[in-house]
Amino acid sequence: MTYKEKLAAIRELMRQNGIDAYIIPSADPHISEYVPDHYKCLHFASGFTGSAGTIVITHDFAGLWTDFRYFVQATEQLEGTGYDLVKLKVQHSPEYIAWLYSKLNNGAVVACNQKLLSAYLGDLITEELSDKDIKLKDYDLLAPVWENRPALPENPAFLIDAQFTGETVSSKLARLREALKSYKADSTLISSLDDIAWLLNIRGGDVSYNPVVLSFVIVDHEKASLFIENGKLNDTDLSKLANESVQVFAYNEIENAISEIPAEHTVFIDPKRNCYALYKLLKTTSIVKNINPTTHFKAVKNATEVEHMRTAMVKDGVAMTRFMKWIEENLGKTHITELSASKQLADFRAEQDGFAGVSFNTIGGYNAHGALPHYAATTESDSEIVADGLFLVDSGGQYHYGTTDITRMVPLGNNTEEHKQDYTLVLKAMIEGSATIYPKGTRGYQIDAICRKPLWDYAINYGHGTGHGIGFYLNVHEGPQVLNPTSVEISLETGMITSIEPGIYRPGKHGVRIENLVLTIAQTENEFGEFYAFETLTLALIDTTLIKKELLESRHIAWLNNYHQQVVEKLTPHLTAEESAWLKEKAKPII
Amino acid sequence: MTYKEKLAAIRELMRQNGIDAYIIPSADPHISEYVPDHYKCLHFASGFTGSAGTIVITHDFAGLWTDFRYFVQATEQLEGTGYDLVKLKVQHSPEYIAWLYSKLNNGAVVACNQKLLSAYLGDLITEELSDKDIKLKDYDLLAPVWENRPALPENPAFLIDAQFTGETVSSKLARLREALKSYKADSTLISSLDDIAWLLNIRGGDVSYNPVVLSFVIVDHEKASLFIENGKLNDTDLSKLANESVQVFAYNEIENAISEIPAEHTVFIDPKRNCYALYKLLKTTSIVKNINPTTHFKAVKNATEVEHMRTAMVKDGVAMTRFMKWIEENLGKTHITELSASKQLADFRAEQDGFAGVSFNTIGGYNAHGALPHYAATTESDSEIVADGLFLVDSGGQYHYGTTDITRMVPLGNNTEEHKQDYTLVLKAMIEGSATIYPKGTRGYQIDAICRKPLWDYAINYGHGTGHGIGFYLNVHEGPQVLNPTSVEISLETGMITSIEPGIYRPGKHGVRIENLVLTIAQTENEFGEFYAFETLTLALIDTTLIKKELLESRHIAWLNNYHQQVVEKLTPHLTAEESAWLKEKAKPII
């Protein structure tokens, strides 16, 4: 079926069921950012492959609402599908709700698969449209249309040792129960897979790039119950869980279990990380809504996790060094494309001990493709890389030692003044952010502004956030902290690991982004209070050949030289003599 | 009566009425920041003279909750009064509510004069304490205790011409009604005096420093009603208002008028700018709560207002120049004190055409007094100013041409390296903020972070906001925009005038603050969007003798030299030859 045929089939089902507007969110019943193939509904319906977006279909319009990162990609992918691109003003904002309000008549019917809608959005849509008496109904209109829909994944899951995670399941459950007490809650339903993975020290392979397992958890002050497909855990792990007083049930028993939560319980729910369908099953009169306590616990890495992350960074830095050297030596000699380069980089990572896969689909964008902040090469789009322009590589690995995420620019030759200026300004912004000293209590939006300032000075800006939290051998994107311009009231705390990744994108020409991971550490305490700083964890060469020194201040150059000294010191013991010499030459101080 | 006797009398009344906790807010029935003497309840009860704070009295505790700015002052003023200082963690946050919740038993009774409590706080207190079944009752316990309480002010009010304000009352009412329509509201109650002053082009003298008149306004789609004490407006102005279709009623008829709003009306209310007592009189079933539309209209100055503000800045700059020259020439020769210097400065302002008073109680703080961000000298605290240290002067004028607010440091001699470093860093922060180019949509919290960064670099911070909106011949503090670290979701718009005033405070030693007013202007538009910038409006010498040039970058020095060139060019035509020569020498470029 073509996308237009699918759209016609969905509209026919809408007509049969009296539906005026149908919403297709980008999520699974765990409200994941990355979803199993079974739930790639946007891709099935429209061909769009981005990680964020919402489709809304009426009888005379079909649109995909997505953000800046995907404007160029969506424009190409939606060509001829019957879907229009609707550009979000604010990333992740459900702007389609106001659109529905303005377009629909009183008493209209909106529907969606409520398993794919967060409880937060379900409530919001219901409330915002209540004025016009518009109802939100539960229909899965894709199921009847979707031939050969991929099955739910059945990959094995496994427990990881507290020697890696630094904390036992019992200790984590105790902390969660303390938090529930502070909310006066009797129990909680957790659907978010990374929260569950952290809480139960469990990992799996159900979602590409994210080492999570499809599951739900219900915790109260007596019991902890895990809902997971039979056969995913082996007997050893099952008995380990039993030893930690975790009971295990089948994945599809979750609905019954929710119905059985006593009506007098106060239930804690993270409305953005549970689906509307399960939330509506709750029969309890008292619901407390807030961010999952585990989200915060997970974000603050313990000393064991930090130590392992440092190991992961060395391994990742070795792979990145070999990759950059490989490009330099093969450019113009071997046939290199975006895909073959990404494959080569993954191979270098795979040579490292503890490697468990890449942490996201590599963004390897040559010249104009680099202007698409979340570009992922396909066999159709794959460009040959020649000695002309810029190659942006944003990539990462999952290691048993932790998760990495790094962006580097590879200059290929014939670099223009604009390349050099954009490169230097992005580097300056990255260093400004990384070198910031900030009082305890500082929020991500404050660091974000400081990071953007060197670009604003030139009337340049970027449409994505400056940084995101990252998991420990878990999802490459995690909250609650975030560096972006929106007013997210989350302070940076010591132990949090966050990316800093400003960029400049010139559609049709090139994109520049440089990204490191940084750890929030205590810096000093004095009469003005406590101050924090960032320790940069990522260890890899940052190209110096494109730098226009006159755009930097001496402190930026000092920062870069000091950084490169660290990179060389820490990677050299793990490189061959030839590789070390190459890195040392490339990373030599600029004056 | 001593403060302790007053406290005992209040507690006796609490006992008689079965009240467990009594709240005394700092406000009037218009929820003003500065209030008529009749409503200076905190001062009456405790002697505290700060502009922000809340007293809470129980039978075994009496405390004043106030913020960073007043910690030192409150500690001194509350000595021996029976009140403890409770330090707010977050400025303006009602942290006493959580305290009440933790201290009071189930079913306890809290009371306050609900005319002095905002509708927002009334709702919040009621909700937060409902869990323990604690009721909020309406009692004025100060009235019986307060002998010789000052009467309500009876100063005349007057209309100002659209030639000054740039917009007629009819046009403003039309804009307000459009806004009400967008909220689907039928009518609105406005209690905030600056909103009323703006809307009706009316000014008065009921509150020190703020040229406002005690009044209320009700506007619906047919009528506009002003409630003002009889006799305050003369017949000419009354007939002008009649011509603009504004009906005038007595001030105390507001309660009846509110009761008469049709029950089927949807009423728009700004819950933070109306009192709880009037809000509770509303009988309508539908209330829309948001910031008064006039608050936003008022903040965006029109071309006429901006042009007049430029005139006001020249007048203010002339007065500031004469003042700084006067100090230099009289230091060590004449007996100068904080109060006499403030008086001299007010006299220089009063010589200017259109002067209508100072815009707030001058903060003239010598050495350690400068460390109190909102210090105001009293006859008891008044320090002699000698040729040793730093003098911080934060002052402003009300002119028919507009309102000013400026802070300058006057170096007096024997300045230490710490003086010089603090001075230079504050100057750097002020320039960083002033020179920022920022995308349309930028919020105050982003500018705030950029401004603080030069201080954070040295692990220094300040506890107040970086800047506030300012009225046009109106209140020196106005919203909705604000530059501070909290997540206030208000974007800076072209036409807004805001202060930029970072500081460093070293208790017991000195304080440094430098403040200019800046206008948001359009800077450029390109492929990355629209960008705004600040145009500095304030025109006065910024001392250069304390600058440690090695702490600045060349762009800061260039900014300062350019600023001083503007100051000299614009003020010279209004100064004597001797004054011009003095200014030109002081403002000469630093290299």
PDB file of N, CA and C in Angstrom, chain A residues 101 131 184 432 435-439 442-443 445-450 452-453 456-461 485-487 489 504-507 524 526-528 531 553 555, chain B residues 101 131 184 432 435-439 442-443 445-450 452-453 456-461 485-487 489 504-507 524 526-528 531 553 555:
ATOM      1  N   TYR A 101      -8.844  22.455  18.126  1.00  0.00           N
ATOM      2  CA  TYR A 101      -9.887  23.296  18.713  1.00  0.00           C
ATOM      3  C   TYR A 101     -10.438  24.267  17.676  1.00  0.00           C
ATOM      4  N   ASP A 131     -14.510  22.590  26.098  1.00  0.00           N
ATOM      5  CA  ASP A 131     -15.282  23.789  25.786  1.00  0.00           C
ATOM      6  C   ASP A 131     -16.233  23.604  24.607  1.00  0.00           C
ATOM      7  N   LYS A 184       2.849  10.959  50.328  1.00  0.00           N
ATOM      8  CA  LYS A 184       1.704  10.311  50.990  1.00  0.00           C
ATOM      9  C   LYS A 184       1.015   9.330  50.033  1.00  0.00           C
ATOM     10  N   GLU A 432      32.156  27.752  26.327  1.00  0.00           N
ATOM     11  CA  GLU A 432      31.485  28.651  27.279  1.00  0.00           C
ATOM     12  C   GLU A 432      30.607  27.851  28.237  1.00  0.00           C
ATOM     13  N   ALA A 435      32.784  25.460  30.577  1.00  0.00           N
ATOM     14  CA  ALA A 435      33.648  26.119  31.565  1.00  0.00           C
ATOM     15  C   ALA A 435      32.861  26.937  32.573  1.00  0.00           C
ATOM     16  N   THR A 436      31.525  26.905  32.481  1.00  0.00           N
ATOM     17  CA  THR A 436      30.732  27.747  33.377  1.00  0.00           C
ATOM     18  C   THR A 436      30.816  27.268  34.820  1.00  0.00           C
ATOM     19  N   ILE A 437      31.023  28.205  35.710  1.00  0.00           N
ATOM     20  CA  ILE A 437      30.879  27.958  37.147  1.00  0.00           C
ATOM     21  C   ILE A 437      29.517  28.536  37.509  1.00  0.00           C
ATOM     22  N   TYR A 438      28.726  27.806  38.295  1.00  0.00           N
ATOM     23  CA  TYR A 438      27.348  28.246  38.520  1.00  0.00           C
ATOM     24  C   TYR A 438      26.905  27.903  39.922  1.00  0.00           C
ATOM     25  N   PRO A 439      26.048  28.755  40.506  1.00  0.00           N
ATOM     26  CA  PRO A 439      25.613  28.482  41.875  1.00  0.00           C
ATOM     27  C   PRO A 439      24.722  27.248  41.936  1.00  0.00           C
ATOM     28  N   THR A 442      21.175  26.286  40.022  1.00  0.00           N
ATOM     29  CA  THR A 442      21.087  26.742  38.632  1.00  0.00           C
ATOM     30  C   THR A 442      20.326  25.721  37.789  1.00  0.00           C
ATOM     31  N   ARG A 443      19.423  26.244  36.953  1.00  0.00           N
ATOM     32  CA  ARG A 443      18.628  25.382  36.074  1.00  0.00           C
ATOM     33  C   ARG A 443      19.248  25.305  34.687  1.00  0.00           C
ATOM     34  N   TYR A 445      18.047  26.049  31.904  1.00  0.00           N
ATOM     35  CA  TYR A 445      17.799  27.173  30.992  1.00  0.00           C
ATOM     36  C   TYR A 445      18.812  28.286  31.167  1.00  0.00           C
ATOM     37  N   GLN A 446      19.453  28.332  32.334  1.00  0.00           N
ATOM     38  CA  GLN A 446      20.479  29.349  32.541  1.00  0.00           C
ATOM     39  C   GLN A 446      21.770  28.979  31.815  1.00  0.00           C
ATOM     40  N   ILE A 447      22.170  27.712  31.913  1.00  0.00           N
ATOM     41  CA  ILE A 447      23.358  27.241  31.187  1.00  0.00           C
ATOM     42  C   ILE A 447      23.110  27.351  29.674  1.00  0.00           C
ATOM     43  N   ASP A 448      21.908  27.029  29.248  1.00  0.00           N
ATOM     44  CA  ASP A 448      21.558  27.110  27.832  1.00  0.00           C
ATOM     45  C   ASP A 448      21.806  28.517  27.282  1.00  0.00           C
ATOM     46  N   ALA A 449      21.380  29.544  28.038  1.00  0.00           N
ATOM     47  CA  ALA A 449      21.544  30.924  27.573  1.00  0.00           C
ATOM     48  C   ALA A 449      23.022  31.293  27.457  1.00  0.00           C
ATOM     49  N   ILE A 450      23.802  30.868  28.458  1.00  0.00           N
ATOM     50  CA  ILE A 450      25.240  31.179  28.451  1.00  0.00           C
ATOM     51  C   ILE A 450      25.913  30.531  27.250  1.00  0.00           C
ATOM     52  N   ARG A 452      24.484  29.784  24.359  1.00  0.00           N
ATOM     53  CA  ARG A 452      24.051  30.381  23.090  1.00  0.00           C
ATOM     54  C   ARG A 452      24.647  31.759  22.832  1.00  0.00           C
ATOM     55  N   LYS A 453      25.049  32.445  23.891  1.00  0.00           N
ATOM     56  CA  LYS A 453      25.467  33.845  23.773  1.00  0.00           C
ATOM     57  C   LYS A 453      26.512  34.081  22.667  1.00  0.00           C
ATOM     58  N   TRP A 456      24.539  34.156  19.521  1.00  0.00           N
ATOM     59  CA  TRP A 456      23.654  35.325  19.480  1.00  0.00           C
ATOM     60  C   TRP A 456      24.444  36.585  19.107  1.00  0.00           C
ATOM     61  N   ASP A 457      25.687  36.660  19.595  1.00  0.00           N
ATOM     62  CA  ASP A 457      26.525  37.829  19.274  1.00  0.00           C
ATOM     63  C   ASP A 457      26.603  38.040  17.763  1.00  0.00           C
ATOM     64  N   TYR A 458      26.458  36.950  17.000  1.00  0.00           N
ATOM     65  CA  TYR A 458      26.509  37.040  15.535  1.00  0.00           C
ATOM     66  C   TYR A 458      25.118  36.851  14.927  1.00  0.00           C
ATOM     67  N   ALA A 459      24.076  37.038  15.736  1.00  0.00           N
ATOM     68  CA  ALA A 459      22.697  36.846  15.279  1.00  0.00           C
ATOM     69  C   ALA A 459      22.497  35.462  14.669  1.00  0.00           C
ATOM     70  N   ILE A 460      23.024  34.464  15.378  1.00  0.00           N
ATOM     71  CA  ILE A 460      22.885  33.067  14.969  1.00  0.00           C
ATOM     72  C   ILE A 460      22.239  32.306  16.132  1.00  0.00           C
ATOM     73  N   ASN A 461      21.427  31.319  15.810  1.00  0.00           N
ATOM     74  CA  ASN A 461      20.786  30.533  16.856  1.00  0.00           C
ATOM     75  C   ASN A 461      20.567  29.119  16.324  1.00  0.00           C
ATOM     76  N   PRO A 485      15.933  26.357  26.223  1.00  0.00           N
ATOM     77  CA  PRO A 485      15.425  27.674  26.636  1.00  0.00           C
ATOM     78  C   PRO A 485      14.117  27.618  27.421  1.00  0.00           C
ATOM     79  N   THR A 486      13.459  26.466  27.491  1.00  0.00           N
ATOM     80  CA  THR A 486      12.171  26.438  28.176  1.00  0.00           C
ATOM     81  C   THR A 486      12.379  26.409  29.684  1.00  0.00           C
ATOM     82  N   SER A 487      11.320  26.779  30.393  1.00  0.00           N
ATOM     83  CA  SER A 487      11.447  27.018  31.825  1.00  0.00           C
ATOM     84  C   SER A 487      11.300  25.735  32.637  1.00  0.00           C
ATOM     85  N   GLU A 489      11.956  23.556  35.522  1.00  0.00           N
ATOM     86  CA  GLU A 489      12.408  23.938  36.874  1.00  0.00           C
ATOM     87  C   GLU A 489      13.251  22.848  37.531  1.00  0.00           C
ATOM     88  N   ILE A 504      25.291  25.086  14.537  1.00  0.00           N
ATOM     89  CA  ILE A 504      24.856  26.075  13.538  1.00  0.00           C
ATOM     90  C   ILE A 504      24.482  25.285  12.281  1.00  0.00           C
ATOM     91  N   TYR A 505      23.313  25.575  11.746  1.00  0.00           N
ATOM     92  CA  TYR A 505      22.814  24.817  10.597  1.00  0.00           C
ATOM     93  C   TYR A 505      22.472  25.774   9.465  1.00  0.00           C
ATOM     94  N   ARG A 506      23.080  25.551   8.296  1.00  0.00           N
ATOM     95  CA  ARG A 506      22.795  26.372   7.114  1.00  0.00           C
ATOM     96  C   ARG A 506      22.239  25.445   6.039  1.00  0.00           C
ATOM     97  N   PRO A 507      20.880  25.418   5.972  1.00  0.00           N
ATOM     98  CA  PRO A 507      20.232  24.456   5.073  1.00  0.00           C
ATOM     99  C   PRO A 507      20.786  24.529   3.650  1.00  0.00           C
ATOM    100  N   THR A 524      33.250  25.071  44.625  1.00  0.00           N
ATOM    101  CA  THR A 524      33.741  25.809  45.781  1.00  0.00           C
ATOM    102  C   THR A 524      32.552  26.264  46.610  1.00  0.00           C
ATOM    103  N   ASN A 526      31.639  29.522  49.415  1.00  0.00           N
ATOM    104  CA  ASN A 526      32.163  30.748  50.019  1.00  0.00           C
ATOM    105  C   ASN A 526      30.995  31.579  50.549  1.00  0.00           C
ATOM    106  N   GLU A 527      31.238  32.841  50.884  1.00  0.00           N
ATOM    107  CA  GLU A 527      30.197  33.703  51.456  1.00  0.00           C
ATOM    108  C   GLU A 527      29.002  33.867  50.519  1.00  0.00           C
ATOM    109  N   PHE A 528      29.201  33.597  49.220  1.00  0.00           N
ATOM    110  CA  PHE A 528      28.103  33.751  48.262  1.00  0.00           C
ATOM    111  C   PHE A 528      27.331  32.449  48.047  1.00  0.00           C
ATOM    112  N   PHE A 531      29.037  26.672  44.800  1.00  0.00           N
ATOM    113  CA  PHE A 531      29.144  26.772  43.343  1.00  0.00           C
ATOM    114  C   PHE A 531      29.538  25.420  42.751  1.00  0.00           C
ATOM    115  N   GLU A 553      38.542  34.003  22.789  1.00  0.00           N
ATOM    116  CA  GLU A 553      39.327  34.702  23.788  1.00  0.00           C
ATOM    117  C   GLU A 553      40.376  33.733  24.322  1.00  0.00           C
ATOM    118  N   ARG A 555      40.937  32.549  27.124  1.00  0.00           N
ATOM    119  CA  ARG A 555      40.484  31.475  28.019  1.00  0.00           C
ATOM    120  C   ARG A 555      39.900  30.291  27.248  1.00  0.00           C
TER     121      ARG A 555
ATOM    122  N   TYR B 101       1.386  25.083  57.694  1.00  0.00           N
ATOM    123  CA  TYR B 101       0.894  23.714  57.558  1.00  0.00           C
ATOM    124  C   TYR B 101       1.585  22.793  58.563  1.00  0.00           C
ATOM    125  N   ASP B 131      -6.098  20.371  53.553  1.00  0.00           N
ATOM    126  CA  ASP B 131      -5.781  19.019  53.993  1.00  0.00           C
ATOM    127  C   ASP B 131      -5.952  18.822  55.492  1.00  0.00           C
ATOM    128  N   LYS B 184     -12.849  35.456  26.150  1.00  0.00           N
ATOM    129  CA  LYS B 184     -14.293  35.200  26.256  1.00  0.00           C
ATOM    130  C   LYS B 184     -14.871  35.748  27.560  1.00  0.00           C
ATOM    131  N   GLU B 432      27.752  43.137  29.845  1.00  0.00           N
ATOM    132  CA  GLU B 432      27.378  41.870  29.197  1.00  0.00           C
ATOM    133  C   GLU B 432      25.876  41.835  28.929  1.00  0.00           C
ATOM    134  N   ALA B 435      24.774  44.602  26.279  1.00  0.00           N
ATOM    135  CA  ALA B 435      25.255  44.418  24.902  1.00  0.00           C
ATOM    136  C   ALA B 435      24.720  43.138  24.281  1.00  0.00           C
ATOM    137  N   THR B 436      23.875  42.412  24.988  1.00  0.00           N
ATOM    138  CA  THR B 436      23.405  41.128  24.468  1.00  0.00           C
ATOM    139  C   THR B 436      22.486  41.315  23.263  1.00  0.00           C
ATOM    140  N   ILE B 437      22.733  40.542  22.256  1.00  0.00           N
ATOM    141  CA  ILE B 437      21.800  40.405  21.122  1.00  0.00           C
ATOM    142  C   ILE B 437      21.071  39.090  21.372  1.00  0.00           C
ATOM    143  N   TYR B 438      19.766  39.079  21.200  1.00  0.00           N
ATOM    144  CA  TYR B 438      19.012  37.887  21.601  1.00  0.00           C
ATOM    145  C   TYR B 438      17.836  37.668  20.675  1.00  0.00           C
ATOM    146  N   PRO B 439      17.504  36.392  20.437  1.00  0.00           N
ATOM    147  CA  PRO B 439      16.407  36.118  19.511  1.00  0.00           C
ATOM    148  C   PRO B 439      15.064  36.559  20.087  1.00  0.00           C
ATOM    149  N   THR B 442      13.095  35.598  23.610  1.00  0.00           N
ATOM    150  CA  THR B 442      13.968  35.415  24.773  1.00  0.00           C
ATOM    151  C   THR B 442      13.283  35.920  26.027  1.00  0.00           C
ATOM    152  N   ARG B 443      13.398  35.146  27.100  1.00  0.00           N
ATOM    153  CA  ARG B 443      12.812  35.506  28.385  1.00  0.00           C
ATOM    154  C   ARG B 443      13.850  36.153  29.285  1.00  0.00           C
ATOM    155  N   TYR B 445      14.826  35.338  32.141  1.00  0.00           N
ATOM    156  CA  TYR B 445      15.757  34.456  32.848  1.00  0.00           C
ATOM    157  C   TYR B 445      16.984  34.138  32.017  1.00  0.00           C
ATOM    158  N   GLN B 446      16.861  34.275  30.709  1.00  0.00           N
ATOM    159  CA  GLN B 446      18.026  34.023  29.860  1.00  0.00           C
ATOM    160  C   GLN B 446      19.014  35.198  29.938  1.00  0.00           C
ATOM    161  N   ILE B 447      18.479  36.426  29.866  1.00  0.00           N
ATOM    162  CA  ILE B 447      19.335  37.609  30.000  1.00  0.00           C
ATOM    163  C   ILE B 447      19.971  37.627  31.394  1.00  0.00           C
ATOM    164  N   ASP B 448      19.202  37.254  32.388  1.00  0.00           N
ATOM    165  CA  ASP B 448      19.708  37.231  33.762  1.00  0.00           C
ATOM    166  C   ASP B 448      20.955  36.355  33.877  1.00  0.00           C
ATOM    167  N   ALA B 449      20.910  35.170  33.266  1.00  0.00           N
ATOM    168  CA  ALA B 449      22.038  34.241  33.360  1.00  0.00           C
ATOM    169  C   ALA B 449      23.275  34.828  32.678  1.00  0.00           C
ATOM    170  N   ILE B 450      23.059  35.455  31.512  1.00  0.00           N
ATOM    171  CA  ILE B 450      24.183  36.039  30.778  1.00  0.00           C
ATOM    172  C   ILE B 450      24.831  37.152  31.599  1.00  0.00           C
ATOM    173  N   ARG B 452      24.860  37.412  34.895  1.00  0.00           N
ATOM    174  CA  ARG B 452      25.540  36.894  36.094  1.00  0.00           C
ATOM    175  C   ARG B 452      26.846  36.191  35.780  1.00  0.00           C
ATOM    176  N   LYS B 453      26.987  35.689  34.559  1.00  0.00           N
ATOM    177  CA  LYS B 453      28.143  34.852  34.231  1.00  0.00           C
ATOM    178  C   LYS B 453      29.491  35.463  34.627  1.00  0.00           C
ATOM    179  N   TRP B 456      29.768  34.790  38.266  1.00  0.00           N
ATOM    180  CA  TRP B 456      29.894  33.345  38.538  1.00  0.00           C
ATOM    181  C   TRP B 456      31.325  32.874  38.262  1.00  0.00           C
ATOM    182  N   ASP B 457      31.951  33.446  37.225  1.00  0.00           N
ATOM    183  CA  ASP B 457      33.332  33.061  36.906  1.00  0.00           C
ATOM    184  C   ASP B 457      34.229  33.189  38.127  1.00  0.00           C
ATOM    185  N   TYR B 458      33.874  34.105  39.036  1.00  0.00           N
ATOM    186  CA  TYR B 458      34.660  34.317  40.255  1.00  0.00           C
ATOM    187  C   TYR B 458      33.931  33.753  41.484  1.00  0.00           C
ATOM    188  N   ALA B 459      32.966  32.857  41.254  1.00  0.00           N
ATOM    189  CA  ALA B 459      32.181  32.270  42.360  1.00  0.00           C
ATOM    190  C   ALA B 459      31.540  33.372  43.207  1.00  0.00           C
ATOM    191  N   ILE B 460      30.966  34.352  42.519  1.00  0.00           N
ATOM    192  CA  ILE B 460      30.249  35.449  43.177  1.00  0.00           C
ATOM    193  C   ILE B 460      28.829  35.476  42.621  1.00  0.00           C
ATOM    194  N   ASN B 461      27.869  35.858  43.445  1.00  0.00           N
ATOM    195  CA  ASN B 461      26.482  35.934  42.996  1.00  0.00           C
ATOM    196  C   ASN B 461      25.765  37.008  43.807  1.00  0.00           C
ATOM    197  N   PRO B 485      16.351  34.834  37.973  1.00  0.00           N
ATOM    198  CA  PRO B 485      16.588  33.424  37.656  1.00  0.00           C
ATOM    199  C   PRO B 485      15.328  32.564  37.618  1.00  0.00           C
ATOM    200  N   THR B 486      14.185  33.089  38.076  1.00  0.00           N
ATOM    201  CA  THR B 486      12.993  32.237  38.110  1.00  0.00           C
ATOM    202  C   THR B 486      12.401  32.121  36.716  1.00  0.00           C
ATOM    203  N   SER B 487      11.581  31.095  36.557  1.00  0.00           N
ATOM    204  CA  SER B 487      11.121  30.732  35.222  1.00  0.00           C
ATOM    205  C   SER B 487       9.882  31.533  34.810  1.00  0.00           C
ATOM    206  N   GLU B 489       7.648  33.166  32.364  1.00  0.00           N
ATOM    207  CA  GLU B 489       7.512  32.889  30.927  1.00  0.00           C
ATOM    208  C   GLU B 489       7.108  34.137  30.137  1.00  0.00           C
ATOM    209  N   ILE B 504      27.377  43.257  43.743  1.00  0.00           N
ATOM    210  CA  ILE B 504      28.150  42.389  44.649  1.00  0.00           C
ATOM    211  C   ILE B 504      28.049  43.007  46.037  1.00  0.00           C
ATOM    212  N   TYR B 505      27.706  42.213  47.017  1.00  0.00           N
ATOM    213  CA  TYR B 505      27.498  42.713  48.374  1.00  0.00           C
ATOM    214  C   TYR B 505      28.368  41.948  49.347  1.00  0.00           C
ATOM    215  N   ARG B 506      29.205  42.671  50.084  1.00  0.00           N
ATOM    216  CA  ARG B 506      30.058  42.046  51.097  1.00  0.00           C
ATOM    217  C   ARG B 506      29.671  42.628  52.446  1.00  0.00           C
ATOM    218  N   PRO B 507      28.802  41.893  53.181  1.00  0.00           N
ATOM    219  CA  PRO B 507      28.251  42.421  54.430  1.00  0.00           C
ATOM    220  C   PRO B 507      29.346  42.934  55.364  1.00  0.00           C
ATOM    221  N   THR B 524      18.091  42.804  14.046  1.00  0.00           N
ATOM    222  CA  THR B 524      18.287  42.310  12.690  1.00  0.00           C
ATOM    223  C   THR B 524      17.366  41.118  12.459  1.00  0.00           C
ATOM    224  N   ASN B 526      17.333  37.531   9.947  1.00  0.00           N
ATOM    225  CA  ASN B 526      18.105  36.752   8.976  1.00  0.00           C
ATOM    226  C   ASN B 526      17.567  35.319   8.934  1.00  0.00           C
ATOM    227  N   GLU B 527      18.310  34.407   8.312  1.00  0.00           N
ATOM    228  CA  GLU B 527      17.843  33.019   8.167  1.00  0.00           C
ATOM    229  C   GLU B 527      17.612  32.340   9.510  1.00  0.00           C
ATOM    230  N   PHE B 528      18.211  32.890  10.594  1.00  0.00           N
ATOM    231  CA  PHE B 528      18.043  32.288  11.920  1.00  0.00           C
ATOM    232  C   PHE B 528      16.882  32.911  12.700  1.00  0.00           C
ATOM    233  N   PHE B 531      16.185  39.054  15.631  1.00  0.00           N
ATOM    234  CA  PHE B 531      17.005  39.283  16.817  1.00  0.00           C
ATOM    235  C   PHE B 531      16.757  40.691  17.368  1.00  0.00           C
ATOM    236  N   GLU B 553      37.275  42.498  28.741  1.00  0.00           N
ATOM    237  CA  GLU B 553      37.721  42.214  27.390  1.00  0.00           C
ATOM    238  C   GLU B 553      37.576  43.507  26.578  1.00  0.00           C
ATOM    239  N   ARG B 555      35.903  44.303  24.114  1.00  0.00           N
ATOM    240  CA  ARG B 555      34.551  44.731  23.748  1.00  0.00           C
ATOM    241  C   ARG B 555      33.860  45.465  24.895  1.00  0.00           C
TER     242      ARG B 555
END
